[in-house]
PDB file of C-alpha atoms in Angstrom:
ATOM      1  CA  MET A1040       0.004   0.002   0.002  1.00  0.00           C
ATOM      2  CA  THR A1041       1.297   3.453  -0.947  1.00  0.00           C
ATOM      3  CA  GLU A1042       2.083   5.699   2.006  1.00  0.00           C
ATOM      4  CA  THR A1043       1.722   9.448   2.376  1.00  0.00           C
ATOM      5  CA  LEU A1044       3.533  11.978   4.537  1.00  0.00           C
ATOM      6  CA  ALA A1045       2.339  12.279   8.093  1.00  0.00           C
ATOM      7  CA  TYR A1046       0.382  15.406   9.031  1.00  0.00           C
ATOM      8  CA  ASP A1047      -2.191  16.650  11.521  1.00  0.00           C
ATOM      9  CA  VAL A1048      -5.277  18.590  10.417  1.00  0.00           C
ATOM     10  CA  GLU A1049      -5.552  21.673  12.619  1.00  0.00           C
ATOM     11  CA  SER A1050      -8.780  22.945  11.067  1.00  0.00           C
ATOM     12  CA  LYS A1051     -11.138  22.122   8.191  1.00  0.00           C
ATOM     13  CA  GLU A1052     -13.787  24.040   6.224  1.00  0.00           C
ATOM     14  CA  ASP A1053     -15.450  22.212   3.334  1.00  0.00           C
ATOM     15  CA  ASN A1054     -12.531  21.122   1.077  1.00  0.00           C
ATOM     16  CA  PHE A1055     -10.012  23.467   2.747  1.00  0.00           C
ATOM     17  CA  GLU A1056      -7.628  22.329   5.491  1.00  0.00           C
ATOM     18  CA  ILE A1057      -4.885  23.771   7.642  1.00  0.00           C
ATOM     19  CA  ARG A1058      -2.223  21.101   8.224  1.00  0.00           C
ATOM     20  CA  LYS A1059       0.946  20.678  10.271  1.00  0.00           C
ATOM     21  CA  TYR A1060       3.461  18.280   8.682  1.00  0.00           C
ATOM     22  CA  ALA A1061       6.046  16.134  10.377  1.00  0.00           C
ATOM     23  CA  ASP A1062       9.653  16.930   9.360  1.00  0.00           C
ATOM     24  CA  TYR A1063      10.580  15.577   5.934  1.00  0.00           C
ATOM     25  CA  ILE A1064      13.115  15.680   3.113  1.00  0.00           C
ATOM     26  CA  LEU A1065      12.372  16.186  -0.577  1.00  0.00           C
ATOM     27  CA  ALA A1066      14.324  14.844  -3.535  1.00  0.00           C
ATOM     28  CA  GLN A1067      14.016  17.505  -6.249  1.00  0.00           C
ATOM     29  CA  VAL A1068      14.865  18.088  -9.871  1.00  0.00           C
ATOM     30  CA  ASP A1069      14.425  21.214 -12.019  1.00  0.00           C
ATOM     31  CA  ILE A1070      12.803  20.621 -15.408  1.00  0.00           C
ATOM     32  CA  ASP A1071      12.678  22.880 -18.449  1.00  0.00           C
ATOM     33  CA  ALA A1072       9.121  22.016 -19.555  1.00  0.00           C
ATOM     34  CA  SER A1073       5.520  23.190 -19.554  1.00  0.00           C
ATOM     35  CA  PHE A1074       3.238  22.622 -16.554  1.00  0.00           C
ATOM     36  CA  ASP A1075       1.555  19.689 -18.301  1.00  0.00           C
ATOM     37  CA  ASP A1076       4.842  17.952 -19.243  1.00  0.00           C
ATOM     38  CA  ALA A1077       7.028  18.681 -16.238  1.00  0.00           C
ATOM     39  CA  VAL A1078       5.710  16.067 -13.807  1.00  0.00           C
ATOM     40  CA  ARG A1079       6.176  13.228 -16.305  1.00  0.00           C
ATOM     41  CA  LYS A1080       9.730  14.274 -17.153  1.00  0.00           C
ATOM     42  CA  GLY A1081      10.740  14.990 -13.563  1.00  0.00           C
ATOM     43  CA  PHE A1082       9.138  11.762 -12.352  1.00  0.00           C
ATOM     44  CA  MET A1083      11.290   9.708 -14.717  1.00  0.00           C
ATOM     45  CA  ILE A1084      14.503  11.300 -13.391  1.00  0.00           C
ATOM     46  CA  LEU A1085      13.525  10.902  -9.729  1.00  0.00           C
ATOM     47  CA  ALA A1086      12.204   7.379 -10.326  1.00  0.00           C
ATOM     48  CA  GLY A1087      15.646   6.436 -11.593  1.00  0.00           C
ATOM     49  CA  TYR A1088      17.073   7.522  -8.239  1.00  0.00           C
ATOM     50  CA  ILE A1089      14.553   5.709  -6.043  1.00  0.00           C
ATOM     51  CA  PHE A1090      14.729   2.514  -8.086  1.00  0.00           C
ATOM     52  CA  GLY A1091      18.460   2.140  -7.568  1.00  0.00           C
ATOM     53  CA  GLY A1092      20.141   4.983  -9.471  1.00  0.00           C
ATOM     54  CA  ASN A1093      22.337   5.912  -6.526  1.00  0.00           C
ATOM     55  CA  ARG A1094      25.787   4.993  -5.209  1.00  0.00           C
ATOM     56  CA  LYS A1095      24.404   2.488  -2.699  1.00  0.00           C
ATOM     57  CA  ARG A1096      22.113   1.003  -5.327  1.00  0.00           C
ATOM     58  CA  SER A1097      19.335   1.343  -2.734  1.00  0.00           C
ATOM     59  CA  LYS A1098      15.757   1.101  -3.897  1.00  0.00           C
ATOM     60  CA  ILE A1099      13.334   3.679  -2.523  1.00  0.00           C
ATOM     61  CA  ALA A1100       9.617   2.941  -2.653  1.00  0.00           C
ATOM     62  CA  MET A1101       7.442   5.460  -4.470  1.00  0.00           C
ATOM     63  CA  THR A1102       4.843   7.320  -2.442  1.00  0.00           C
ATOM     64  CA  ALA A1103       1.934   9.578  -3.232  1.00  0.00           C
ATOM     65  CA  PRO A1104       1.202  12.259  -4.211  1.00  0.00           C
ATOM     66  CA  VAL A1105       3.308  13.680  -6.987  1.00  0.00           C
ATOM     67  CA  VAL A1106       3.354  17.445  -6.619  1.00  0.00           C
ATOM     68  CA  GLU A1107       3.559  20.063  -9.345  1.00  0.00           C
ATOM     69  CA  GLU A1108       3.875  23.684  -8.382  1.00  0.00           C
ATOM     70  CA  GLU A1109       1.599  26.310  -9.870  1.00  0.00           C
ATOM     71  CA  MET A1110       3.445  28.429 -12.450  1.00  0.00           C
ATOM     72  CA  SER A1111       3.836  31.607 -10.386  1.00  0.00           C
ATOM     73  CA  GLU A1112       3.846  30.220  -6.840  1.00  0.00           C
ATOM     74  CA  LYS A1113       5.940  27.898  -4.720  1.00  0.00           C
ATOM     75  CA  ILE A1114       4.791  25.001  -2.546  1.00  0.00           C
ATOM     76  CA  GLU A1115       6.392  21.836  -1.253  1.00  0.00           C
ATOM     77  CA  MET A1116       4.550  18.756  -0.157  1.00  0.00           C
ATOM     78  CA  THR A1117       5.495  15.244   0.627  1.00  0.00           C
ATOM     79  CA  ALA A1118       3.810  11.940   0.772  1.00  0.00           C
ATOM     80  CA  PRO A1119       3.971   8.399   1.740  1.00  0.00           C
ATOM     81  CA  VAL A1120       7.001   6.834   3.237  1.00  0.00           C
ATOM     82  CA  THR A1121       7.717   3.089   3.422  1.00  0.00           C
ATOM     83  CA  THR A1122      10.789   0.914   3.674  1.00  0.00           C
ATOM     84  CA  GLU A1123      11.574  -2.727   3.088  1.00  0.00           C
ATOM     85  CA  THR A1124      14.577  -4.897   2.332  1.00  0.00           C
ATOM     86  CA  VAL A1125      14.941  -6.377  -1.140  1.00  0.00           C
ATOM     87  CA  SER A1126      17.716  -8.953  -1.545  1.00  0.00           C
ATOM     88  CA  ASP A1127      20.956  -7.447  -0.209  1.00  0.00           C
ATOM     89  CA  SER A1128      20.053  -3.877  -1.039  1.00  0.00           C
ATOM     90  CA  GLU A1129      17.941  -1.581   1.059  1.00  0.00           C
ATOM     91  CA  ARG A1130      14.718  -0.388  -0.431  1.00  0.00           C
ATOM     92  CA  ILE A1131      13.741   3.205   0.299  1.00  0.00           C
ATOM     93  CA  ASP A1132      10.125   4.073  -0.263  1.00  0.00           C
ATOM     94  CA  MET A1133       9.331   7.138  -2.294  1.00  0.00           C
ATOM     95  CA  THR A1134       6.889   9.489  -0.699  1.00  0.00           C
ATOM     96  CA  THR A1135       4.270  11.665  -2.201  1.00  0.00           C
ATOM     97  CA  PRO A1136       3.528  14.118  -3.312  1.00  0.00           C
ATOM     98  CA  VAL A1137       5.913  14.864  -5.983  1.00  0.00           C
ATOM     99  CA  THR A1138       6.011  18.636  -6.047  1.00  0.00           C
ATOM    100  CA  GLU A1139       6.580  21.107  -8.806  1.00  0.00           C
ATOM    101  CA  GLU A1140       7.506  24.727  -8.362  1.00  0.00           C
ATOM    102  CA  LYS A1141       8.600  27.503 -10.699  1.00  0.00           C
ATOM    103  CA  THR A1142      12.321  28.146 -10.240  1.00  0.00           C
ATOM    104  CA  LYS A1143      13.072  30.450 -13.160  1.00  0.00           C
ATOM    105  CA  ALA A1144      11.531  31.272 -16.529  1.00  0.00           C
ATOM    106  CA  ASN A1145      10.290  28.029 -18.146  1.00  0.00           C
ATOM    107  CA  PHE A1146      11.524  25.782 -15.307  1.00  0.00           C
ATOM    108  CA  GLN A1147       9.477  23.653 -12.922  1.00  0.00           C
ATOM    109  CA  ARG A1148      10.685  21.843  -9.794  1.00  0.00           C
ATOM    110  CA  ILE A1149       9.443  18.298  -9.307  1.00  0.00           C
ATOM    111  CA  SER A1150       9.766  16.707  -5.863  1.00  0.00           C
ATOM    112  CA  PHE A1151       9.351  13.347  -4.105  1.00  0.00           C
ATOM    113  CA  ALA A1152       9.322  12.971  -0.350  1.00  0.00           C
ATOM    114  CA  ILE A1153      11.941  10.699   1.196  1.00  0.00           C
ATOM    115  CA  PRO A1154      10.963   8.149   3.900  1.00  0.00           C
ATOM    116  CA  SER A1155      11.196   9.514   7.417  1.00  0.00           C
ATOM    117  CA  LYS A1156      13.925   7.100   8.570  1.00  0.00           C
ATOM    118  CA  TYR A1157      16.457   8.987   6.457  1.00  0.00           C
ATOM    119  CA  ALA A1158      18.421  12.075   7.450  1.00  0.00           C
ATOM    120  CA  MET A1159      20.282  14.387   5.083  1.00  0.00           C
ATOM    121  CA  ASP A1160      23.561  12.665   5.957  1.00  0.00           C
ATOM    122  CA  THR A1161      22.233   9.110   5.443  1.00  0.00           C
ATOM    123  CA  LEU A1162      20.567   9.530   2.043  1.00  0.00           C
ATOM    124  CA  PRO A1163      22.019   7.509  -0.833  1.00  0.00           C
ATOM    125  CA  GLU A1164      23.956   9.810  -3.173  1.00  0.00           C
ATOM    126  CA  PRO A1165      22.203  10.081  -6.555  1.00  0.00           C
ATOM    127  CA  ASN A1166      24.039   9.071  -9.722  1.00  0.00           C
ATOM    128  CA  ASP A1167      22.203  11.886 -11.548  1.00  0.00           C
ATOM    129  CA  LYS A1168      23.722  15.201 -10.464  1.00  0.00           C
ATOM    130  CA  ARG A1169      20.532  17.078 -11.399  1.00  0.00           C
ATOM    131  CA  ILE A1170      18.875  15.673  -8.258  1.00  0.00           C
ATOM    132  CA  HIS A1171      19.191  17.662  -5.040  1.00  0.00           C
ATOM    133  CA  PHE A1172      17.619  17.486  -1.570  1.00  0.00           C
ATOM    134  CA  LYS A1173      15.878  19.952   0.734  1.00  0.00           C
ATOM    135  CA  GLU A1174      14.811  19.480   4.351  1.00  0.00           C
ATOM    136  CA  PHE A1175      11.595  20.907   5.852  1.00  0.00           C
ATOM    137  CA  LYS A1176      10.789  21.276   9.550  1.00  0.00           C
ATOM    138  CA  ASN A1177       7.596  22.291  11.337  1.00  0.00           C
ATOM    139  CA  GLN A1178       5.820  23.130   8.086  1.00  0.00           C
ATOM    140  CA  LYS A1179       2.289  24.457   8.294  1.00  0.00           C
ATOM    141  CA  THR A1180       0.198  24.503   5.116  1.00  0.00           C
ATOM    142  CA  ALA A1181      -3.162  25.465   3.694  1.00  0.00           C
ATOM    143  CA  VAL A1182      -4.658  22.851   1.373  1.00  0.00           C
ATOM    144  CA  LEU A1183      -7.562  22.661  -1.075  1.00  0.00           C
ATOM    145  CA  ARG A1184      -8.673  19.136  -2.019  1.00  0.00           C
ATOM    146  CA  PHE A1185     -10.380  18.485  -5.357  1.00  0.00           C
ATOM    147  CA  LYS A1186     -11.091  15.816  -7.987  1.00  0.00           C
ATOM    148  CA  GLY A1187     -10.456  15.670 -11.719  1.00  0.00           C
ATOM    149  CA  ARG A1188      -7.617  15.112 -14.167  1.00  0.00           C
ATOM    150  CA  VAL A1189      -5.148  17.922 -13.534  1.00  0.00           C
ATOM    151  CA  LYS A1190      -4.036  20.100 -16.416  1.00  0.00           C
ATOM    152  CA  GLU A1191      -2.717  23.646 -16.180  1.00  0.00           C
ATOM    153  CA  LYS A1192      -6.193  25.242 -16.559  1.00  0.00           C
ATOM    154  CA  LEU A1193      -7.732  23.274 -13.659  1.00  0.00           C
ATOM    155  CA  ALA A1194      -4.650  23.807 -11.502  1.00  0.00           C
ATOM    156  CA  THR A1195      -4.838  27.567 -12.095  1.00  0.00           C
ATOM    157  CA  GLU A1196      -8.575  27.657 -11.246  1.00  0.00           C
ATOM    158  CA  LYS A1197      -8.091  25.742  -7.996  1.00  0.00           C
ATOM    159  CA  THR A1198      -5.048  27.825  -7.030  1.00  0.00           C
ATOM    160  CA  GLU A1199      -7.138  30.979  -7.411  1.00  0.00           C
ATOM    161  CA  GLU A1200      -9.844  29.381  -5.279  1.00  0.00           C
ATOM    162  CA  LEU A1201      -7.336  28.705  -2.497  1.00  0.00           C
ATOM    163  CA  LYS A1202      -5.924  32.231  -2.782  1.00  0.00           C
ATOM    164  CA  LYS A1203      -9.419  33.697  -2.291  1.00  0.00           C
ATOM    165  CA  TRP A1204     -10.033  31.491   0.739  1.00  0.00           C
ATOM    166  CA  LEU A1205      -6.714  32.560   2.262  1.00  0.00           C
ATOM    167  CA  SER A1206      -7.520  36.215   1.662  1.00  0.00           C
ATOM    168  CA  LYS A1207     -10.989  35.834   3.181  1.00  0.00           C
ATOM    169  CA  ASN A1208      -9.436  34.292   6.298  1.00  0.00           C
ATOM    170  CA  GLN A1209      -6.567  36.820   6.426  1.00  0.00           C
ATOM    171  CA  ILE A1210      -3.918  34.103   5.992  1.00  0.00           C
ATOM    172  CA  LYS A1211      -0.719  35.038   4.146  1.00  0.00           C
ATOM    173  CA  PRO A1212       0.980  32.417   1.949  1.00  0.00           C
ATOM    174  CA  LYS A1213       4.736  31.966   2.497  1.00  0.00           C
ATOM    175  CA  SER A1214       5.605  29.908  -0.570  1.00  0.00           C
ATOM    176  CA  ARG A1215       4.560  29.233  -4.134  1.00  0.00           C
ATOM    177  CA  PHE A1216       1.492  27.093  -4.671  1.00  0.00           C
ATOM    178  CA  MET A1217       1.915  23.441  -5.623  1.00  0.00           C
ATOM    179  CA  VAL A1218      -0.355  20.863  -7.168  1.00  0.00           C
ATOM    180  CA  ALA A1219      -0.287  17.416  -5.549  1.00  0.00           C
ATOM    181  CA  GLN A1220      -1.571  14.363  -7.422  1.00  0.00           C
ATOM    182  CA  TYR A1221      -2.054  11.121  -5.490  1.00  0.00           C
ATOM    183  CA  ASN A1222      -3.263   8.606  -8.062  1.00  0.00           C
ATOM    184  CA  HIS A1223      -1.914   6.395 -10.829  1.00  0.00           C
ATOM    185  CA  PRO A1224      -2.585   7.922 -14.282  1.00  0.00           C
ATOM    186  CA  ALA A1225      -5.121   5.149 -15.071  1.00  0.00           C
ATOM    187  CA  VAL A1226      -7.473   6.270 -12.265  1.00  0.00           C
ATOM    188  CA  PRO A1227     -10.478   8.163 -13.772  1.00  0.00           C
ATOM    189  CA  GLY A1228     -10.840  11.879 -13.022  1.00  0.00           C
ATOM    190  CA  PHE A1229     -13.913  11.586 -10.795  1.00  0.00           C
ATOM    191  CA  LEU A1230     -12.007   9.244  -8.435  1.00  0.00           C
ATOM    192  CA  ARG A1231      -8.745  11.184  -8.342  1.00  0.00           C
ATOM    193  CA  ARG A1232      -7.424  12.922  -5.246  1.00  0.00           C
ATOM    194  CA  ASN A1233      -5.639  16.211  -5.950  1.00  0.00           C
ATOM    195  CA  GLU A1234      -4.611  19.123  -3.757  1.00  0.00           C
ATOM    196  CA  ILE A1235      -3.307  22.663  -4.016  1.00  0.00           C
ATOM    197  CA  ILE A1236      -0.846  23.242  -1.178  1.00  0.00           C
ATOM    198  CA  VAL A1237       0.865  26.355   0.141  1.00  0.00           C
ATOM    199  CA  GLU A1238       3.007  27.027   3.195  1.00  0.00           C
ATOM    200  CA  ILE A1239       1.535  29.541   5.632  1.00  0.00           C
TER     201      ILE A1239
END
């Protein structure tokens, strides 16, 4: 079963939540691609790392969601963490979401969460030098949950919806907004779990 990052819901109103996340680390890669293409391209690079493309040849399990950051905002989110041993190599579960954030013109940042048993100094070193890591502590976020198959238009609409809710509640965002997708691509839109996430 796919795991997600641990968090506590501090408050909830309809599809909006205020969450407090446990500490976590993200594996990240910057991609020169459109919103609709970046997650696929970034996922392939990060998947290479978690499936053994590192100096220890450790395998890291994939988690959900995958997160893609809204074009003009920044958000980081993580998701499930699991670990198991496969043969003589350690398997590290990939967490979700995978996150995407705008880093410079035409670039998106795609992120996977790393299982909680790892620290920055115990992570397997990636073979692909494009991959880097970032640690987050005591992160508080505002989240909007929604269904559907995420493309840039829907992501933009839902981001604006979260921005209006934040403004109404006098909450100031502290990062760019990110789109988190939790499901396999084959899952139909009406069953999909998606979120817009922003640090507050």
